[in-house]
mmCIF file of C-alpha atoms and ligand atoms in Angstrom:
data_model
loop_
_atom_site.group_PDB
_atom_site.id
_atom_site.type_symbol
_atom_site.label_atom_id
_atom_site.label_comp_id
_atom_site.label_asym_id
_atom_site.label_seq_id
_atom_site.Cartn_x
_atom_site.Cartn_y
_atom_site.Cartn_z
ATOM 1 C CA MET A 1 180.033 -146.749 -82.985
ATOM 2 C CA ASP A 2 178.554 -148.415 -80.002
ATOM 3 C CA ILE A 3 179.532 -145.447 -77.818
ATOM 4 C CA LEU A 4 178.020 -143.032 -80.318
ATOM 5 C CA ARG A 5 174.754 -145.026 -80.285
ATOM 6 C CA LYS A 6 174.763 -144.993 -76.504
ATOM 7 C CA THR A 7 175.515 -141.293 -76.274
ATOM 8 C CA GLY A 8 172.767 -140.607 -78.876
ATOM 9 C CA LYS A 9 170.261 -142.619 -76.765
ATOM 10 C CA PHE A 10 171.291 -140.786 -73.643
ATOM 11 C CA THR A 11 170.850 -137.367 -75.294
ATOM 12 C CA LEU A 12 167.408 -138.323 -76.608
ATOM 13 C CA THR A 13 166.341 -139.767 -73.198
ATOM 14 C CA THR A 14 167.620 -136.663 -71.398
ATOM 15 C CA ALA A 15 165.834 -134.383 -73.836
ATOM 16 C CA LEU A 16 162.591 -136.270 -73.401
ATOM 17 C CA LEU A 17 162.937 -136.118 -69.608
ATOM 18 C CA ILE A 18 163.628 -132.415 -69.709
ATOM 19 C CA ILE A 19 160.479 -131.859 -71.785
ATOM 20 C CA LEU A 20 158.392 -134.007 -69.507
ATOM 21 C CA ILE A 21 159.677 -132.360 -66.264
ATOM 22 C CA SER A 22 159.288 -128.814 -67.784
ATOM 23 C CA ALA A 23 155.695 -129.552 -68.870
ATOM 24 C CA ASP A 24 154.938 -130.980 -65.430
ATOM 25 C CA LEU A 25 156.447 -127.956 -63.632
ATOM 26 C CA LEU A 26 154.575 -125.573 -65.880
ATOM 27 C CA LEU A 27 151.263 -127.342 -65.383
ATOM 28 C CA ALA A 28 151.837 -127.488 -61.628
ATOM 29 C CA GLN A 29 152.684 -123.768 -61.521
ATOM 30 C CA GLN A 30 149.505 -122.914 -63.517
ATOM 31 C CA LYS A 31 147.449 -125.080 -61.213
ATOM 32 C CA GLU A 32 148.926 -123.345 -58.154
ATOM 33 C CA GLU A 33 148.267 -119.927 -59.739
ATOM 34 C CA ARG A 34 144.656 -120.826 -60.328
ATOM 35 C CA LYS A 35 144.256 -122.042 -56.727
ATOM 36 C CA GLU A 36 145.514 -118.732 -55.430
ATOM 37 C CA VAL A 37 147.669 -120.272 -52.834
ATOM 38 C CA SER A 38 149.425 -117.953 -50.402
ATOM 39 C CA ILE A 39 152.978 -116.891 -51.044
ATOM 40 C CA GLY A 40 153.976 -118.778 -47.848
ATOM 41 C CA GLU A 41 152.306 -122.024 -48.943
ATOM 42 C CA ARG A 42 153.870 -121.709 -52.352
ATOM 43 C CA PHE A 43 157.372 -120.967 -50.999
ATOM 44 C CA HIS A 44 157.226 -124.026 -48.741
ATOM 45 C CA LYS A 45 155.975 -126.281 -51.454
ATOM 46 C CA GLU A 46 158.386 -125.128 -54.166
ATOM 47 C CA THR A 47 161.357 -125.466 -51.824
ATOM 48 C CA SER A 48 160.301 -128.956 -50.621
ATOM 49 C CA SER A 49 162.561 -131.918 -51.188
ATOM 50 C CA THR A 50 159.976 -133.604 -53.414
ATOM 51 C CA TRP A 51 161.105 -134.659 -56.889
ATOM 52 C CA ARG A 52 159.242 -131.640 -58.226
ATOM 53 C CA GLY A 53 160.907 -129.283 -55.836
ATOM 54 C CA VAL A 54 164.367 -130.763 -56.633
ATOM 55 C CA ALA A 55 163.662 -130.701 -60.399
ATOM 56 C CA GLY A 56 162.614 -127.034 -60.040
ATOM 57 C CA GLU A 57 166.003 -126.294 -58.556
ATOM 58 C CA VAL A 58 167.786 -127.845 -61.505
ATOM 59 C CA PHE A 59 165.978 -125.428 -63.891
ATOM 60 C CA ARG A 60 166.415 -122.360 -61.710
ATOM 61 C CA ALA A 61 169.553 -120.266 -62.220
ATOM 62 C CA LYS A 62 171.836 -120.208 -59.182
ATOM 63 C CA PRO A 63 173.916 -117.206 -58.141
ATOM 64 C CA LYS A 64 177.674 -117.219 -57.927
ATOM 65 C CA GLN A 65 179.222 -117.941 -54.574
ATOM 66 C CA PRO A 66 179.854 -114.636 -52.732
ATOM 67 C CA PRO A 67 182.825 -114.060 -50.400
ATOM 68 C CA GLN A 68 182.569 -115.946 -47.071
ATOM 69 C CA TYR A 69 183.465 -112.933 -44.967
ATOM 70 C CA LYS A 70 182.336 -109.351 -45.009
ATOM 71 C CA VAL A 71 185.052 -106.898 -44.209
ATOM 72 C CA TYR A 72 185.326 -103.180 -43.489
ATOM 73 C CA PRO A 73 188.826 -102.481 -44.653
ATOM 74 C CA ASP A 74 189.013 -98.927 -43.440
ATOM 75 C CA ALA A 75 187.807 -99.763 -39.898
ATOM 76 C CA ASN A 76 190.224 -99.459 -36.952
ATOM 77 C CA LYS A 77 189.589 -102.876 -35.417
ATOM 78 C CA ILE A 78 188.841 -103.101 -31.739
ATOM 79 C CA GLU A 79 190.167 -106.272 -30.082
ATOM 80 C CA LEU A 80 187.824 -108.074 -27.813
ATOM 81 C CA PRO A 81 188.832 -109.979 -24.521
ATOM 82 C CA LYS A 82 189.276 -113.691 -25.140
ATOM 83 C CA PRO A 83 186.197 -115.733 -24.489
ATOM 84 C CA GLU A 84 186.160 -117.865 -21.316
ATOM 85 C CA TYR A 85 184.698 -121.217 -20.849
ATOM 86 C CA LYS A 86 183.155 -121.191 -17.442
ATOM 87 C CA GLY A 87 179.759 -120.327 -16.014
ATOM 88 C CA MET A 88 176.551 -122.094 -15.210
ATOM 89 C CA THR A 89 175.698 -125.581 -16.627
ATOM 90 C CA VAL A 90 173.878 -125.692 -19.893
ATOM 91 C CA GLU A 91 171.023 -127.459 -18.055
ATOM 92 C CA GLU A 92 170.727 -124.534 -15.681
ATOM 93 C CA ALA A 93 170.781 -122.003 -18.505
ATOM 94 C CA ILE A 94 168.097 -123.852 -20.464
ATOM 95 C CA LYS A 95 165.885 -124.075 -17.340
ATOM 96 C CA LYS A 96 166.356 -120.397 -16.521
ATOM 97 C CA ARG A 97 166.005 -118.965 -20.044
ATOM 98 C CA ARG A 98 163.160 -116.493 -20.359
ATOM 99 C CA SER A 99 162.477 -113.566 -22.728
ATOM 100 C CA ILE A 100 163.372 -110.475 -20.745
ATOM 101 C CA ARG A 101 162.310 -107.022 -22.012
ATOM 102 C CA ASN A 102 163.108 -104.738 -19.007
ATOM 103 C CA TYR A 103 166.720 -103.815 -18.357
ATOM 104 C CA SER A 104 168.496 -101.781 -15.738
ATOM 105 C CA THR A 105 170.741 -98.902 -16.589
ATOM 106 C CA LYS A 106 173.843 -100.853 -15.459
ATOM 107 C CA PRO A 107 176.439 -101.166 -18.322
ATOM 108 C CA ILE A 108 177.453 -104.471 -19.792
ATOM 109 C CA SER A 109 181.186 -105.190 -19.671
ATOM 110 C CA LYS A 110 183.373 -105.665 -22.709
ATOM 111 C CA ALA A 111 184.158 -109.176 -21.494
ATOM 112 C CA GLN A 112 180.409 -109.946 -21.456
ATOM 113 C CA LEU A 113 179.954 -108.486 -24.870
ATOM 114 C CA SER A 114 182.864 -110.581 -26.142
ATOM 115 C CA GLN A 115 181.271 -113.699 -24.672
ATOM 116 C CA LEU A 116 177.915 -112.927 -26.280
ATOM 117 C CA LEU A 117 179.480 -112.394 -29.742
ATOM 118 C CA PHE A 118 181.420 -115.563 -29.384
ATOM 119 C CA ALA A 119 178.337 -117.501 -28.489
ATOM 120 C CA ALA A 120 176.552 -116.038 -31.516
ATOM 121 C CA GLN A 121 179.182 -116.722 -34.197
ATOM 122 C CA GLY A 122 182.633 -117.354 -32.613
ATOM 123 C CA VAL A 123 185.083 -119.722 -34.326
ATOM 124 C CA THR A 124 185.446 -123.047 -32.530
ATOM 125 C CA GLY A 125 187.136 -125.323 -34.926
ATOM 126 C CA LYS A 126 188.563 -126.028 -38.432
ATOM 127 C CA MET A 127 187.580 -128.408 -41.183
ATOM 128 C CA HIS A 128 189.345 -128.596 -44.490
ATOM 129 C CA GLY A 129 190.843 -125.209 -43.702
ATOM 130 C CA LYS A 130 187.476 -123.695 -43.077
ATOM 131 C CA ALA A 131 186.571 -122.008 -39.749
ATOM 132 C CA LEU A 132 183.605 -123.659 -37.999
ATOM 133 C CA ARG A 133 181.432 -121.649 -35.581
ATOM 134 C CA THR A 134 179.457 -121.994 -32.333
ATOM 135 C CA ALA A 135 176.139 -122.240 -34.222
ATOM 136 C CA PRO A 136 175.535 -124.912 -36.853
ATOM 137 C CA SER A 137 175.232 -123.854 -40.523
ATOM 138 C CA ALA A 138 173.910 -125.813 -43.579
ATOM 139 C CA GLY A 139 177.000 -126.944 -45.576
ATOM 140 C CA ALA A 140 179.158 -124.797 -43.233
ATOM 141 C CA LEU A 141 178.354 -121.820 -45.507
ATOM 142 C CA TYR A 142 177.578 -119.339 -42.694
ATOM 143 C CA PRO A 143 175.214 -116.772 -44.280
ATOM 144 C CA PHE A 144 175.016 -114.556 -41.227
ATOM 145 C CA GLU A 145 176.760 -111.299 -40.370
ATOM 146 C CA ILE A 146 176.475 -109.954 -36.881
ATOM 147 C CA TYR A 147 176.083 -106.241 -36.317
ATOM 148 C CA ILE A 148 175.666 -104.635 -32.826
ATOM 149 C CA ILE A 149 174.131 -101.343 -31.830
ATOM 150 C CA VAL A 150 176.065 -100.326 -28.722
ATOM 151 C CA ASN A 151 174.241 -98.245 -26.284
ATOM 152 C CA ASN A 152 175.670 -99.006 -22.804
ATOM 153 C CA ILE A 153 178.956 -101.080 -22.921
ATOM 154 C CA GLU A 154 181.866 -100.205 -20.719
ATOM 155 C CA ASP A 155 184.714 -98.509 -22.630
ATOM 156 C CA LEU A 156 182.917 -98.728 -25.967
ATOM 157 C CA PRO A 157 181.382 -95.602 -27.468
ATOM 158 C CA ARG A 158 177.824 -95.747 -28.747
ATOM 159 C CA GLY A 159 177.420 -96.724 -32.394
ATOM 160 C CA LEU A 160 177.086 -99.524 -34.974
ATOM 161 C CA TYR A 161 179.775 -102.214 -35.108
ATOM 162 C CA HIS A 162 180.350 -105.292 -37.226
ATOM 163 C CA TYR A 163 181.708 -108.482 -35.697
ATOM 164 C CA SER A 164 184.723 -109.841 -37.363
ATOM 165 C CA VAL A 165 184.455 -113.604 -36.699
ATOM 166 C CA LEU A 166 187.963 -114.665 -37.788
ATOM 167 C CA ASP A 167 189.899 -112.542 -35.342
ATOM 168 C CA HIS A 168 187.129 -112.087 -32.803
ATOM 169 C CA SER A 169 187.192 -108.298 -33.072
ATOM 170 C CA LEU A 170 184.881 -105.419 -33.672
ATOM 171 C CA GLU A 171 184.866 -103.119 -36.748
ATOM 172 C CA PRO A 172 183.219 -99.743 -36.028
ATOM 173 C CA VAL A 173 180.819 -98.965 -38.883
ATOM 174 C CA LYS A 174 179.302 -95.661 -37.699
ATOM 175 C CA SER A 175 179.394 -93.779 -34.391
ATOM 176 C CA GLY A 176 176.400 -92.185 -32.783
ATOM 177 C CA ASP A 177 173.358 -92.776 -30.644
ATOM 178 C CA PHE A 178 171.009 -95.100 -32.512
ATOM 179 C CA ARG A 179 168.502 -95.782 -29.631
ATOM 180 C CA ARG A 180 165.669 -93.856 -31.082
ATOM 181 C CA GLN A 181 166.245 -95.183 -34.616
ATOM 182 C CA ILE A 182 166.320 -98.853 -33.570
ATOM 183 C CA THR A 183 163.281 -98.463 -31.323
ATOM 184 C CA ASP A 184 161.415 -96.813 -34.152
ATOM 185 C CA ALA A 185 162.605 -99.448 -36.652
ATOM 186 C CA GLY A 186 161.508 -102.153 -34.192
ATOM 187 C CA LEU A 187 157.930 -100.942 -34.142
ATOM 188 C CA ASN A 188 158.460 -98.975 -30.921
ATOM 189 C CA GLN A 189 159.534 -102.006 -28.855
ATOM 190 C CA GLU A 190 161.307 -99.963 -26.170
ATOM 191 C CA MET A 191 163.715 -102.662 -25.112
ATOM 192 C CA LEU A 192 165.584 -102.255 -28.384
ATOM 193 C CA GLY A 193 166.760 -98.860 -27.355
ATOM 194 C CA ASN A 194 167.000 -99.531 -23.652
ATOM 195 C CA ALA A 195 169.318 -102.519 -23.951
ATOM 196 C CA GLY A 196 173.095 -102.237 -23.342
ATOM 197 C CA VAL A 197 173.513 -103.801 -26.792
ATOM 198 C CA THR A 198 171.198 -104.852 -29.619
ATOM 199 C CA PHE A 199 172.352 -107.635 -31.900
ATOM 200 C CA VAL A 200 171.289 -107.287 -35.488
ATOM 201 C CA LEU A 201 171.470 -110.576 -37.465
ATOM 202 C CA SER A 202 171.670 -110.048 -41.144
ATOM 203 C CA ALA A 203 171.959 -112.781 -43.850
ATOM 204 C CA ILE A 204 173.743 -112.841 -47.235
ATOM 205 C CA PHE A 205 171.412 -115.310 -49.003
ATOM 206 C CA ASP A 206 173.663 -116.134 -51.949
ATOM 207 C CA ARG A 207 176.135 -117.844 -49.560
ATOM 208 C CA VAL A 208 173.636 -120.672 -49.244
ATOM 209 C CA ARG A 209 171.677 -120.137 -52.535
ATOM 210 C CA TYR A 210 174.690 -120.729 -54.695
ATOM 211 C CA LYS A 211 174.588 -124.335 -53.423
ATOM 212 C CA TYR A 212 171.023 -125.004 -52.204
ATOM 213 C CA GLY A 213 169.030 -122.814 -54.492
ATOM 214 C CA GLU A 214 165.844 -121.294 -53.179
ATOM 215 C CA ARG A 215 165.690 -123.931 -50.393
ATOM 216 C CA GLY A 216 168.621 -122.041 -48.976
ATOM 217 C CA TYR A 217 166.150 -119.341 -47.692
ATOM 218 C CA ARG A 218 164.785 -121.966 -45.318
ATOM 219 C CA TYR A 219 168.225 -122.748 -44.070
ATOM 220 C CA VAL A 220 168.902 -119.061 -43.370
ATOM 221 C CA TYR A 221 165.688 -118.815 -41.136
ATOM 222 C CA MET A 222 166.638 -122.042 -39.331
ATOM 223 C CA GLU A 223 170.152 -120.739 -38.640
ATOM 224 C CA ALA A 224 168.863 -117.521 -37.185
ATOM 225 C CA GLY A 225 167.157 -119.665 -34.547
ATOM 226 C CA HIS A 226 170.347 -121.464 -33.661
ATOM 227 C CA ILE A 227 172.284 -118.154 -33.196
ATOM 228 C CA SER A 228 169.434 -116.671 -31.224
ATOM 229 C CA GLN A 229 169.300 -119.510 -28.823
ATOM 230 C CA ASN A 230 173.131 -119.271 -28.239
ATOM 231 C CA ILE A 231 172.681 -115.565 -27.418
ATOM 232 C CA TYR A 232 169.767 -116.344 -25.076
ATOM 233 C CA LEU A 233 171.647 -119.045 -23.162
ATOM 234 C CA GLN A 234 174.864 -117.012 -22.981
ATOM 235 C CA ALA A 235 172.925 -114.059 -21.645
ATOM 236 C CA VAL A 236 171.380 -116.233 -18.933
ATOM 237 C CA SER A 237 174.818 -117.605 -17.947
ATOM 238 C CA LEU A 238 176.137 -114.068 -17.717
ATOM 239 C CA GLY A 239 173.166 -112.928 -15.536
ATOM 240 C CA LEU A 240 171.911 -110.651 -18.367
ATOM 241 C CA GLY A 241 168.490 -110.516 -19.990
ATOM 242 C CA SER A 242 167.542 -110.887 -23.616
ATOM 243 C CA VAL A 243 164.734 -111.433 -26.071
ATOM 244 C CA CYS A 244 164.604 -112.293 -29.766
ATOM 245 C CA VAL A 245 162.695 -109.825 -31.965
ATOM 246 C CA GLY A 246 161.138 -110.762 -35.247
ATOM 247 C CA ALA A 247 158.686 -107.822 -35.492
ATOM 248 C CA PHE A 248 160.401 -104.861 -37.108
ATOM 249 C CA SER A 249 160.363 -102.703 -40.203
ATOM 250 C CA ASP A 250 162.693 -104.562 -42.603
ATOM 251 C CA GLU A 251 163.249 -101.462 -44.585
ATOM 252 C CA LYS A 252 164.223 -99.295 -41.613
ATOM 253 C CA VAL A 253 166.591 -101.799 -40.039
ATOM 254 C CA ASN A 254 168.216 -102.617 -43.374
ATOM 255 C CA LYS A 255 168.778 -98.993 -43.920
ATOM 256 C CA LEU A 256 170.320 -98.541 -40.461
ATOM 257 C CA ILE A 257 172.974 -101.184 -41.167
ATOM 258 C CA ASP A 258 173.229 -100.130 -44.828
ATOM 259 C CA VAL A 259 172.239 -103.347 -46.580
ATOM 260 C CA ASP A 260 170.026 -103.615 -49.700
ATOM 261 C CA GLY A 261 167.347 -105.921 -48.119
ATOM 262 C CA VAL A 262 167.533 -108.276 -51.157
ATOM 263 C CA LYS A 263 171.088 -109.743 -51.383
ATOM 264 C CA GLU A 264 171.568 -109.115 -47.740
ATOM 265 C CA ALA A 265 168.778 -108.531 -45.251
ATOM 266 C CA VAL A 266 168.121 -108.346 -41.487
ATOM 267 C CA ILE A 267 166.451 -111.444 -40.153
ATOM 268 C CA TYR A 268 166.417 -111.078 -36.348
ATOM 269 C CA LEU A 269 167.119 -108.511 -33.562
ATOM 270 C CA HIS A 270 168.317 -109.426 -30.138
ATOM 271 C CA PRO A 271 168.585 -106.759 -27.378
ATOM 272 C CA VAL A 272 170.681 -107.812 -24.350
ATOM 273 C CA GLY A 273 170.608 -105.812 -21.154
ATOM 274 C CA ALA A 274 171.706 -105.843 -17.521
ATOM 275 C CA LEU A 275 169.153 -106.843 -14.919
HETATM 276 C C1 FMN B 1 160.382 -115.924 -34.245
HETATM 277 C C2 FMN B 1 160.099 -115.198 -32.957
HETATM 278 C C3 FMN B 1 159.850 -113.821 -33.021
HETATM 279 C C4 FMN B 1 159.680 -113.099 -31.809
HETATM 280 N N1 FMN B 1 159.463 -111.770 -31.899
HETATM 281 C C5 FMN B 1 159.294 -111.036 -30.798
HETATM 282 C C6 FMN B 1 159.062 -109.668 -30.856
HETATM 283 O O1 FMN B 1 159.062 -109.021 -31.901
HETATM 284 N N2 FMN B 1 158.989 -108.987 -29.642
HETATM 285 C C7 FMN B 1 158.943 -109.604 -28.473
HETATM 286 O O2 FMN B 1 158.849 -108.965 -27.463
HETATM 287 N N3 FMN B 1 159.165 -110.963 -28.379
HETATM 288 C C8 FMN B 1 159.302 -111.708 -29.509
HETATM 289 N N4 FMN B 1 159.519 -113.032 -29.451
HETATM 290 C C9 FMN B 1 159.639 -113.694 -28.131
HETATM 291 C C10 FMN B 1 158.341 -114.437 -27.697
HETATM 292 O O3 FMN B 1 157.289 -113.544 -27.418
HETATM 293 C C11 FMN B 1 158.662 -115.361 -26.463
HETATM 294 O O4 FMN B 1 159.649 -116.308 -26.856
HETATM 295 C C12 FMN B 1 157.442 -116.076 -26.041
HETATM 296 O O5 FMN B 1 156.496 -115.167 -25.472
HETATM 297 C C13 FMN B 1 157.705 -117.209 -24.989
HETATM 298 O O6 FMN B 1 158.376 -116.639 -23.863
HETATM 299 P P1 FMN B 1 159.800 -117.109 -23.420
HETATM 300 O O7 FMN B 1 160.798 -116.891 -24.525
HETATM 301 O O8 FMN B 1 160.140 -116.352 -22.186
HETATM 302 O O9 FMN B 1 159.823 -118.569 -23.139
HETATM 303 C C14 FMN B 1 159.678 -113.842 -30.578
HETATM 304 C C15 FMN B 1 160.013 -115.135 -30.565
HETATM 305 C C16 FMN B 1 160.212 -115.856 -31.701
HETATM 306 C C17 FMN B 1 160.589 -117.250 -31.606
#
């Protein structure tokens, strides 16, 4: 009897709380709409860790958790040389890092490419049976997939490849010369086509949204920065040049790597070239 009364009270309190929070959220939303806040301001506010932001997440539907790894089952995998752990000090690399947009026509070696891919998303440890990577990731959920557009790499034909993190190998996606296409998609930034290799960082949002809701989008953008800095510093240590590129036609780059731009979308580009 006592339990029933308690349960009844709890249900009533919960219902009242839900009504109050819903009304508050609705009023806040109407107020925001009247104020004509920008989409960016609204995104930031609604994904803030305020009680209103958190309550909003409770009411929003979350997607199902998608698979952790993207695979190309028909691809003939290409093994990469094992990464090595030598080179300049991290202090030196940080000091020397600069955005470099002019590259020579010298090819990049496969060993150098392997090192760059490893720096971007290589596996460096295990926790509860889960592979941990070189760049940090919110909740160790790793939303990023790494594609590369190969232009001038020793013993690797031109084309689009996908990085398979678990076995540190490459999956050829499509062969061909994509220099003109990536330059055009990158708003005519010539270095995208002139580089030995251009990294394409694309994110599968539901990998973080299923846990963190819309705030997960923030985490995706933050993580892109971590991966980018790893590529930058690794390039410096290898004596190569690189620059991160955020200005591009989303539609064109998404089309190039064949993703829908909604569930998975390109976030960052990173050409790397010889000096
Ligand atoms: C989010 C972001 C987007 C960027 N997008 C571009 C870009 O589209 N094209 C470009 O040439 N550089 C781009 N950059 C590189 C900056 O221009 C560069 O970091 C800045 O000029 C400082 O120079 P430094 O990197 O040599 O220190 C971008 C940098 C960031 C952080």
